[in-house]
PDB file of C-alpha atoms in Angstrom:
ATOM      1  CA  MET A   1      11.922  75.950 -76.899  1.00  0.00           C
ATOM      2  CA  GLN A   2      15.262  75.117 -78.394  1.00  0.00           C
ATOM      3  CA  MET A   3      15.461  72.010 -76.128  1.00  0.00           C
ATOM      4  CA  MET A   4      11.644  71.156 -76.971  1.00  0.00           C
ATOM      5  CA  ALA A   5      12.546  71.391 -80.926  1.00  0.00           C
ATOM      6  CA  GLY A   6      14.751  68.736 -80.337  1.00  0.00           C
ATOM      7  CA  ALA A   7      11.562  66.079 -80.317  1.00  0.00           C
ATOM      8  CA  PRO A   8      10.591  63.873 -83.003  1.00  0.00           C
ATOM      9  CA  GLY A   9       8.282  65.866 -85.497  1.00  0.00           C
ATOM     10  CA  ALA A  10       8.893  69.051 -83.047  1.00  0.00           C
ATOM     11  CA  PHE A  11       8.974  72.936 -84.971  1.00  0.00           C
ATOM     12  CA  ALA A  12      12.587  74.554 -84.608  1.00  0.00           C
ATOM     13  CA  ALA A  13      12.855  78.311 -83.699  1.00  0.00           C
ATOM     14  CA  HIS A  14      14.502  80.542 -85.483  1.00  0.00           C
ATOM     15  CA  TRP A  15      15.269  83.023 -83.580  1.00  0.00           C
ATOM     16  CA  ASP A  16      16.440  86.441 -84.881  1.00  0.00           C
ATOM     17  CA  GLU A  17      20.525  86.760 -85.249  1.00  0.00           C
ATOM     18  CA  ASP A  18      20.863  89.673 -83.450  1.00  0.00           C
ATOM     19  CA  TRP A  19      17.812  89.348 -80.883  1.00  0.00           C
ATOM     20  CA  GLN A  20      19.556  90.104 -77.761  1.00  0.00           C
ATOM     21  CA  THR A  21      21.664  94.095 -79.389  1.00  0.00           C
ATOM     22  CA  SER A  22      18.630  94.971 -81.381  1.00  0.00           C
ATOM     23  CA  GLU A  23      17.102  97.899 -81.189  1.00  0.00           C
ATOM     24  CA  GLU A  24      14.218  97.534 -83.725  1.00  0.00           C
ATOM     25  CA  TRP A  25      11.904  94.581 -84.097  1.00  0.00           C
ATOM     26  CA  ILE A  26      12.978  91.183 -83.103  1.00  0.00           C
ATOM     27  CA  GLY A  27      11.570  87.618 -82.894  1.00  0.00           C
ATOM     28  CA  PHE A  28      11.546  84.123 -83.510  1.00  0.00           C
ATOM     29  CA  GLU A  29       9.801  82.333 -86.228  1.00  0.00           C
ATOM     30  CA  PHE A  30       8.643  79.210 -87.268  1.00  0.00           C
ATOM     31  CA  ASP A  31       8.951  77.427 -90.499  1.00  0.00           C
ATOM     32  CA  LEU A  32       5.550  76.181 -91.988  1.00  0.00           C
ATOM     33  CA  GLY A  33       6.421  74.808 -95.178  1.00  0.00           C
ATOM     34  CA  LEU A  34       4.213  76.933 -97.114  1.00  0.00           C
ATOM     35  CA  ARG A  35       6.985  78.505 -99.544  1.00  0.00           C
ATOM     36  CA  ASP A  36       7.542  82.109 -97.067  1.00  0.00           C
ATOM     37  CA  LEU A  37       4.737  82.060 -94.921  1.00  0.00           C
ATOM     38  CA  ARG A  38       6.050  81.823 -91.201  1.00  0.00           C
ATOM     39  CA  LEU A  39       4.443  82.080 -88.159  1.00  0.00           C
ATOM     40  CA  ARG A  40       6.447  84.636 -86.448  1.00  0.00           C
ATOM     41  CA  TYR A  41       6.146  86.014 -82.678  1.00  0.00           C
ATOM     42  CA  GLU A  42       7.877  89.774 -82.518  1.00  0.00           C
ATOM     43  CA  THR A  43       8.897  92.960 -80.309  1.00  0.00           C
ATOM     44  CA  SER A  44       9.687  96.715 -81.046  1.00  0.00           C
ATOM     45  CA  ASP A  45      10.541  97.266 -77.263  1.00  0.00           C
ATOM     46  CA  LEU A  46      11.659  94.866 -74.877  1.00  0.00           C
ATOM     47  CA  THR A  47      11.013  97.011 -72.291  1.00  0.00           C
ATOM     48  CA  GLU A  48       7.777  98.249 -73.248  1.00  0.00           C
ATOM     49  CA  ALA A  49       4.610  96.653 -72.521  1.00  0.00           C
ATOM     50  CA  GLY A  50       1.910  96.144 -75.116  1.00  0.00           C
ATOM     51  CA  THR A  51       4.926  95.744 -78.190  1.00  0.00           C
ATOM     52  CA  PHE A  52       4.914  91.739 -78.662  1.00  0.00           C
ATOM     53  CA  TYR A  53       2.355  90.578 -81.205  1.00  0.00           C
ATOM     54  CA  TRP A  54       2.500  87.141 -83.245  1.00  0.00           C
ATOM     55  CA  GLY A  55       1.304  86.490 -86.443  1.00  0.00           C
ATOM     56  CA  ILE A  56       1.291  85.177 -90.162  1.00  0.00           C
ATOM     57  CA  TYR A  57       4.463  86.612 -91.410  1.00  0.00           C
ATOM     58  CA  THR A  58       6.015  86.799 -95.181  1.00  0.00           C
ATOM     59  CA  ASN A  59       9.276  88.874 -96.245  1.00  0.00           C
ATOM     60  CA  GLY A  60       9.319  87.050 -99.893  1.00  0.00           C
ATOM     61  CA  GLU A  61       7.225  87.503-103.041  1.00  0.00           C
ATOM     62  CA  LEU A  62       4.083  86.810-100.988  1.00  0.00           C
ATOM     63  CA  THR A  63       4.868  90.148 -99.575  1.00  0.00           C
ATOM     64  CA  LYS A  64       2.687  91.090-102.775  1.00  0.00           C
ATOM     65  CA  ARG A  65      -0.505  90.924-101.765  1.00  0.00           C
ATOM     66  CA  ASP A  66      -2.387  87.764-103.239  1.00  0.00           C
ATOM     67  CA  THR A  67      -5.489  89.176-104.110  1.00  0.00           C
ATOM     68  CA  LEU A  68      -6.803  85.149-103.124  1.00  0.00           C
ATOM     69  CA  MET A  69      -4.102  84.178-100.188  1.00  0.00           C
ATOM     70  CA  TRP A  70      -4.180  87.316 -98.173  1.00  0.00           C
ATOM     71  CA  PRO A  71      -8.149  87.366 -98.257  1.00  0.00           C
ATOM     72  CA  GLU A  72      -8.060  83.443 -97.274  1.00  0.00           C
ATOM     73  CA  ILE A  73      -5.075  83.501 -94.545  1.00  0.00           C
ATOM     74  CA  GLN A  74      -7.112  86.539 -92.464  1.00  0.00           C
ATOM     75  CA  ARG A  75     -10.587  84.375 -92.884  1.00  0.00           C
ATOM     76  CA  LEU A  76      -8.750  81.008 -91.257  1.00  0.00           C
ATOM     77  CA  MET A  77      -7.528  83.205 -88.509  1.00  0.00           C
ATOM     78  CA  LYS A  78     -10.149  85.349 -87.692  1.00  0.00           C
ATOM     79  CA  LEU A  79     -12.172  82.287 -87.219  1.00  0.00           C
ATOM     80  CA  HIS A  80      -9.724  80.871 -84.738  1.00  0.00           C
ATOM     81  CA  TYR A  81      -7.965  83.766 -83.032  1.00  0.00           C
ATOM     82  CA  PRO A  82     -10.599  86.765 -83.498  1.00  0.00           C
ATOM     83  CA  ASN A  83      -8.660  89.341 -82.183  1.00  0.00           C
ATOM     84  CA  GLY A  84      -6.349  89.584 -84.558  1.00  0.00           C
ATOM     85  CA  GLN A  85      -5.511  92.658 -86.682  1.00  0.00           C
ATOM     86  CA  GLU A  86      -5.445  92.308 -90.575  1.00  0.00           C
ATOM     87  CA  ASP A  87      -3.039  93.591 -93.610  1.00  0.00           C
ATOM     88  CA  TRP A  88       0.373  95.405 -92.328  1.00  0.00           C
ATOM     89  CA  ILE A  89       3.154  95.374 -94.691  1.00  0.00           C
ATOM     90  CA  HIS A  90       4.235  91.622 -94.044  1.00  0.00           C
ATOM     91  CA  TRP A  91       1.798  90.513 -92.322  1.00  0.00           C
ATOM     92  CA  PRO A  92      -1.836  89.147 -93.396  1.00  0.00           C
ATOM     93  CA  TRP A  93      -2.787  88.562 -90.213  1.00  0.00           C
ATOM     94  CA  TRP A  94      -1.284  89.616 -86.760  1.00  0.00           C
ATOM     95  CA  GLN A  95      -2.434  89.930 -82.945  1.00  0.00           C
ATOM     96  CA  TYR A  96      -0.827  91.814 -80.128  1.00  0.00           C
ATOM     97  CA  LEU A  97      -0.126  88.852 -76.889  1.00  0.00           C
ATOM     98  CA  GLU A  98      -2.515  91.328 -74.707  1.00  0.00           C
ATOM     99  CA  HIS A  99      -5.306  90.241 -76.894  1.00  0.00           C
ATOM    100  CA  ASP A 100      -4.162  86.682 -76.893  1.00  0.00           C
ATOM    101  CA  LEU A 101      -7.225  84.534 -75.075  1.00  0.00           C
ATOM    102  CA  ASP A 102      -4.631  82.174 -73.899  1.00  0.00           C
ATOM    103  CA  TYR A 103      -3.475  85.001 -71.747  1.00  0.00           C
ATOM    104  CA  ASP A 104      -7.207  85.843 -70.525  1.00  0.00           C
ATOM    105  CA  GLY A 105      -7.947  86.670 -66.686  1.00  0.00           C
ATOM    106  CA  GLN A 106      -4.522  88.030 -65.919  1.00  0.00           C
ATOM    107  CA  GLU A 107      -3.829  91.696 -64.795  1.00  0.00           C
ATOM    108  CA  GLN A 108      -3.715  94.297 -67.628  1.00  0.00           C
ATOM    109  CA  GLU A 109      -0.480  95.473 -67.049  1.00  0.00           C
ATOM    110  CA  SER A 110       0.686  92.051 -66.139  1.00  0.00           C
ATOM    111  CA  GLN A 111      -1.139  90.624 -69.086  1.00  0.00           C
ATOM    112  CA  GLN A 112       0.887  93.102 -71.362  1.00  0.00           C
ATOM    113  CA  MET A 113       4.259  92.325 -70.173  1.00  0.00           C
ATOM    114  CA  GLN A 114       3.908  88.706 -71.224  1.00  0.00           C
ATOM    115  CA  PRO A 115       5.958  86.555 -71.793  1.00  0.00           C
ATOM    116  CA  TRP A 116       8.665  88.648 -70.248  1.00  0.00           C
ATOM    117  CA  ILE A 117       7.163  87.648 -66.981  1.00  0.00           C
ATOM    118  CA  SER A 118       6.292  84.546 -67.393  1.00  0.00           C
ATOM    119  CA  ILE A 119       9.481  84.207 -68.998  1.00  0.00           C
ATOM    120  CA  ALA A 120      11.586  84.827 -66.208  1.00  0.00           C
ATOM    121  CA  ASP A 121      10.893  81.999 -64.524  1.00  0.00           C
ATOM    122  CA  PRO A 122      11.653  78.688 -66.113  1.00  0.00           C
ATOM    123  CA  SER A 123       7.709  76.906 -65.565  1.00  0.00           C
ATOM    124  CA  GLY A 124       6.722  79.758 -67.614  1.00  0.00           C
ATOM    125  CA  ALA A 125       9.023  79.993 -70.307  1.00  0.00           C
ATOM    126  CA  HIS A 126       8.481  76.338 -70.883  1.00  0.00           C
ATOM    127  CA  ALA A 127       4.612  77.065 -70.799  1.00  0.00           C
ATOM    128  CA  PHE A 128       5.448  79.734 -73.574  1.00  0.00           C
ATOM    129  CA  ALA A 129       7.392  77.585 -75.436  1.00  0.00           C
ATOM    130  CA  SER A 130       4.728  75.136 -75.385  1.00  0.00           C
ATOM    131  CA  THR A 131       1.865  77.031 -76.607  1.00  0.00           C
ATOM    132  CA  ALA A 132       4.222  79.146 -79.550  1.00  0.00           C
ATOM    133  CA  MET A 133       4.781  75.333 -80.577  1.00  0.00           C
ATOM    134  CA  ARG A 134       1.390  74.556 -80.442  1.00  0.00           C
ATOM    135  CA  ARG A 135       0.545  76.970 -82.262  1.00  0.00           C
ATOM    136  CA  ALA A 136       2.537  76.407 -84.910  1.00  0.00           C
ATOM    137  CA  ALA A 137       1.190  73.022 -85.478  1.00  0.00           C
ATOM    138  CA  GLU A 138      -2.236  74.334 -85.182  1.00  0.00           C
ATOM    139  CA  VAL A 139      -1.858  77.329 -87.895  1.00  0.00           C
ATOM    140  CA  LYS A 140       0.213  74.981 -90.164  1.00  0.00           C
ATOM    141  CA  GLU A 141      -2.394  72.291 -90.141  1.00  0.00           C
ATOM    142  CA  ARG A 142      -5.218  75.567 -90.881  1.00  0.00           C
ATOM    143  CA  LEU A 143      -3.071  76.424 -93.530  1.00  0.00           C
ATOM    144  CA  TYR A 144      -2.431  73.350 -95.126  1.00  0.00           C
ATOM    145  CA  ALA A 145      -6.273  72.510 -95.060  1.00  0.00           C
ATOM    146  CA  SER A 146      -7.118  75.679 -97.620  1.00  0.00           C
ATOM    147  CA  ALA A 147      -6.941  74.617-101.173  1.00  0.00           C
ATOM    148  CA  ILE A 148      -6.046  78.425-101.968  1.00  0.00           C
ATOM    149  CA  VAL A 149      -2.878  78.632 -99.713  1.00  0.00           C
ATOM    150  CA  SER A 150      -2.228  74.659-100.356  1.00  0.00           C
ATOM    151  CA  MET A 151      -2.358  75.744-104.326  1.00  0.00           C
ATOM    152  CA  ARG A 152      -0.656  79.256-104.035  1.00  0.00           C
ATOM    153  CA  CYS A 153       2.153  77.859-101.891  1.00  0.00           C
ATOM    154  CA  HIS A 154       2.452  74.492-103.093  1.00  0.00           C
ATOM    155  CA  GLY A 155       1.401  74.893-107.304  1.00  0.00           C
ATOM    156  CA  ALA A 156       3.377  76.572-109.605  1.00  0.00           C
ATOM    157  CA  ALA A 157       4.030  80.017-109.207  1.00  0.00           C
ATOM    158  CA  GLU A 158       2.002  82.060-111.359  1.00  0.00           C
TER     159      GLU A 158
END
């Protein structure tokens, strides 16, 4: 991902500093240019299946559930990613990777261990990085197209 981020117009992934040693939630995120909203990939355990998820994350002032923006983010994400979850602390919307249609058709155990199995292979790492970066661009475009999200993130703070 770091190599791919060097391309013009590419998203840079910001990795948690302690991602190799942490015993708690770790991951990486893409800045979407919308105040403190991020597209974040995170896991709570690198060794367990079914603990990797991605979604829209905030840890700043938008953590307070905005009665217009959080439902709008949820609406937009459900249109394109119907298997997601809503309304978890810091996460207006999120989805486990094993429920992600990009991994559809794999055996359940293999699917749950993604991306760890695929990242071990260089071509799998490239495919995962490409998907994550493509998703960041898609999500950013969808959120920017929303008048509600744009107003809340670019307009005057309330």
